[in-house]
Amino acid sequence: MSTATVQKQPVPYSKDTGTVYNILFIIGLCHLLNDSIQSVIPAMFPILEDSMGLTFTQLGFIGFALNMVSSVMQPVVGLYTDKRPMPYALPIGLTFSMLGVLGLAFAPSFITILLSVIFIGLGSAVFHPEGSRVAYMAAGKRRGLAQSIYQVGGNSGQALAPLITALILVPFGQFGSIYFTIVAAIAVVFLVYIAKWYSSRLQDLQPTRKQQTTSKVNSNNSSITKAVRNALLIIIFLIFARSWYGSAISNFYTFYAMEKYHLSIAESQIYIFIFLLLGAVGTFLGGPLADKFGKRNVIIVSLLATVPLTILLPFVGPTVSLIVLALIGLILMSSFSVTVVYAQELVPGKIGTMSGLTVGLAFGMGAIGSIALGALIDFIGLTPTMISISFLPLIGIIAFLLPTDRTLLEWQKGK
């Protein structure tokens, strides 16, 4: 970028102010509310199996419908809003989720449940890329920390699902999900406030996007373009490993604990809660660790360090399994927000697209994993399936092929 260009443009928002913590905490809270709504679906699986007599394959289809809609639409929304930011899409998206939850409470059949979760998936698809953009705008120079605050809200919402099942859904059944219309309404109110702040910052965001686009053009030689493509392919495989393993635990470990340890539905939810809660802690820690030690290093460690634990999990008792699940969640999810920031810096100027791609892939891979693992359980049983998925984090070895953080910085500078 020329000196003349820098002089003519105002200083970008991300450099003009520091980290805007109040916006980060509010968008993180909204992420918590959004994902708690979404996470109530897999948390309801044991209840739906009992009340409607659904098979594991049908439960897998429900998870597939929810996550695949979100997965497909997130990068589409991100690509569109990179060109035409839509601040008020945030509260509109949560309104879709509120309608989906309302339908879920009264759904009389498998088909109507599918339609309801599609509405929830649409709301989530709109929220995630635009929420990530808000976190980017409010980050200042602390992008890893900002994404961690934003993403930890979502993981915390997911962690609440088992408690919600035990305290609300088990006593009230399917109709208990109607209480989440209140959760969605609260999120809509907060997101109207966020949308107003977002709108006021669009003028400041515009120079940043122009600068990022110029940086991308300056560095757009064939070797870098090929390396970026290869790195994105590696990221996809890493998201596949993490998402399929997470899907197996969050969707089906409840049944495994009930079968192996002879627990009730409410008791088995403690295992999922511990896994997701420590996953939220890991998500928060991952950002600051990446700011200090490098994003690539955190991604590598988060997958490979979990391998001995995931292989051990199917063979330990009920108490030890809680500890092992906690450690797996803590370490494995430390790369969740880091992967988003890495992709955003890999392709500068495409904040929403890269957020939609990485987070959307996580949902999409989870969706495919949900239906595939459900069918696999129906075919070979719970225990063989849990043993099989324990080797998925080994795929993390290919993370060594990712460009280093220093290389990313050189590409952004056009070196």
CSV table of N, CA and C in Angstrom, one decimal, residues 34 37-38 41 65-66 69-70 73 92-104 112-126:
chain,number,residue,atom,x,y,z
A,34,ASN,N,-27.5,-17.9,22.2
A,34,ASN,CA,-27.8,-18.5,20.9
A,34,ASN,C,-27.4,-20.0,20.9
A,37,ILE,N,-29.6,-22.3,23.0
A,37,ILE,CA,-30.8,-22.7,22.2
A,37,ILE,C,-30.5,-23.9,21.3
A,38,GLN,N,-29.4,-23.7,20.5
A,38,GLN,CA,-29.1,-24.8,19.6
A,38,GLN,C,-28.7,-26.1,20.2
A,41,ILE,N,-31.1,-29.1,21.3
A,41,ILE,CA,-31.6,-30.2,20.4
A,41,ILE,C,-30.9,-31.5,20.7
A,65,ALA,N,-30.0,-32.1,10.3
A,65,ALA,CA,-30.8,-31.0,9.8
A,65,ALA,C,-30.4,-29.7,10.4
A,66,LEU,N,-30.2,-29.7,11.7
A,66,LEU,CA,-29.9,-28.5,12.5
A,66,LEU,C,-28.5,-28.0,12.1
A,69,VAL,N,-27.9,-27.1,8.0
A,69,VAL,CA,-28.5,-25.8,7.6
A,69,VAL,C,-27.5,-24.7,8.0
A,70,SER,N,-27.1,-24.7,9.3
A,70,SER,CA,-26.2,-23.7,9.8
A,70,SER,C,-24.9,-23.7,9.0
A,73,MET,N,-25.3,-22.3,5.3
A,73,MET,CA,-25.6,-20.9,5.2
A,73,MET,C,-24.6,-19.9,5.8
A,92,ILE,N,-32.5,-10.2,13.8
A,92,ILE,CA,-33.5,-10.9,12.9
A,92,ILE,C,-33.2,-12.4,13.0
A,93,GLY,N,-31.9,-12.8,13.0
A,93,GLY,CA,-31.5,-14.2,13.0
A,93,GLY,C,-32.0,-14.9,14.3
A,94,LEU,N,-31.9,-14.2,15.4
A,94,LEU,CA,-32.3,-14.8,16.7
A,94,LEU,C,-33.9,-14.9,16.8
A,95,THR,N,-34.5,-14.0,16.0
A,95,THR,CA,-36.0,-14.1,15.9
A,95,THR,C,-36.4,-15.4,15.2
A,96,PHE,N,-35.6,-15.8,14.2
A,96,PHE,CA,-35.9,-17.1,13.5
A,96,PHE,C,-35.7,-18.3,14.5
A,97,SER,N,-34.7,-18.2,15.4
A,97,SER,CA,-34.4,-19.2,16.4
A,97,SER,C,-35.6,-19.3,17.4
A,98,MET,N,-36.1,-18.1,17.7
A,98,MET,CA,-37.2,-18.1,18.7
A,98,MET,C,-38.4,-18.8,18.1
A,99,LEU,N,-38.7,-18.6,16.8
A,99,LEU,CA,-39.8,-19.3,16.2
A,99,LEU,C,-39.6,-20.8,16.1
A,100,GLY,N,-38.3,-21.2,15.9
A,100,GLY,CA,-38.0,-22.6,15.9
A,100,GLY,C,-38.2,-23.3,17.2
A,101,VAL,N,-37.8,-22.6,18.3
A,101,VAL,CA,-38.0,-23.2,19.6
A,101,VAL,C,-39.5,-23.3,19.9
A,102,LEU,N,-40.2,-22.3,19.5
A,102,LEU,CA,-41.7,-22.4,19.8
A,102,LEU,C,-42.3,-23.6,19.0
A,103,GLY,N,-41.9,-23.8,17.8
A,103,GLY,CA,-42.4,-24.9,17.1
A,103,GLY,C,-41.9,-26.3,17.7
A,104,LEU,N,-40.7,-26.3,18.2
A,104,LEU,CA,-40.2,-27.5,18.8
A,104,LEU,C,-41.0,-28.0,20.0
A,112,THR,N,-42.1,-32.5,11.9
A,112,THR,CA,-42.3,-31.1,12.4
A,112,THR,C,-41.1,-30.8,13.3
A,113,ILE,N,-40.5,-31.7,13.9
A,113,ILE,CA,-39.2,-31.5,14.7
A,113,ILE,C,-38.1,-31.0,13.7
A,114,LEU,N,-38.0,-31.7,12.6
A,114,LEU,CA,-37.0,-31.4,11.6
A,114,LEU,C,-37.2,-29.9,11.1
A,115,LEU,N,-38.5,-29.5,10.8
A,115,LEU,CA,-38.8,-28.2,10.4
A,115,LEU,C,-38.4,-27.1,11.4
A,116,SER,N,-38.7,-27.5,12.7
A,116,SER,CA,-38.4,-26.5,13.8
A,116,SER,C,-36.9,-26.3,13.9
A,117,VAL,N,-36.1,-27.4,13.8
A,117,VAL,CA,-34.7,-27.3,14.0
A,117,VAL,C,-34.0,-26.6,12.8
A,118,ILE,N,-34.7,-26.6,11.6
A,118,ILE,CA,-34.2,-25.9,10.5
A,118,ILE,C,-34.3,-24.4,10.7
A,119,PHE,N,-35.4,-23.9,11.3
A,119,PHE,CA,-35.5,-22.5,11.7
A,119,PHE,C,-34.4,-22.1,12.7
A,120,ILE,N,-34.1,-23.0,13.7
A,120,ILE,CA,-33.0,-22.7,14.6
A,120,ILE,C,-31.7,-22.7,13.9
A,121,GLY,N,-31.5,-23.6,13.0
A,121,GLY,CA,-30.2,-23.6,12.2
A,121,GLY,C,-30.1,-22.3,11.4
A,122,LEU,N,-31.1,-21.8,10.8
A,122,LEU,CA,-31.1,-20.6,10.0
A,122,LEU,C,-30.7,-19.4,10.9
A,123,GLY,N,-31.3,-19.3,12.1
A,123,GLY,CA,-30.9,-18.2,13.0
A,123,GLY,C,-29.5,-18.3,13.4
A,124,SER,N,-29.0,-19.5,13.7
A,124,SER,CA,-27.6,-19.7,14.0
A,124,SER,C,-26.6,-19.3,12.9
A,125,ALA,N,-27.1,-19.6,11.6
A,125,ALA,CA,-26.3,-19.3,10.5
A,125,ALA,C,-26.1,-17.8,10.3
A,126,VAL,N,-27.1,-17.1,10.6
A,126,VAL,CA,-27.0,-15.6,10.5
A,126,VAL,C,-26.1,-15.0,11.6
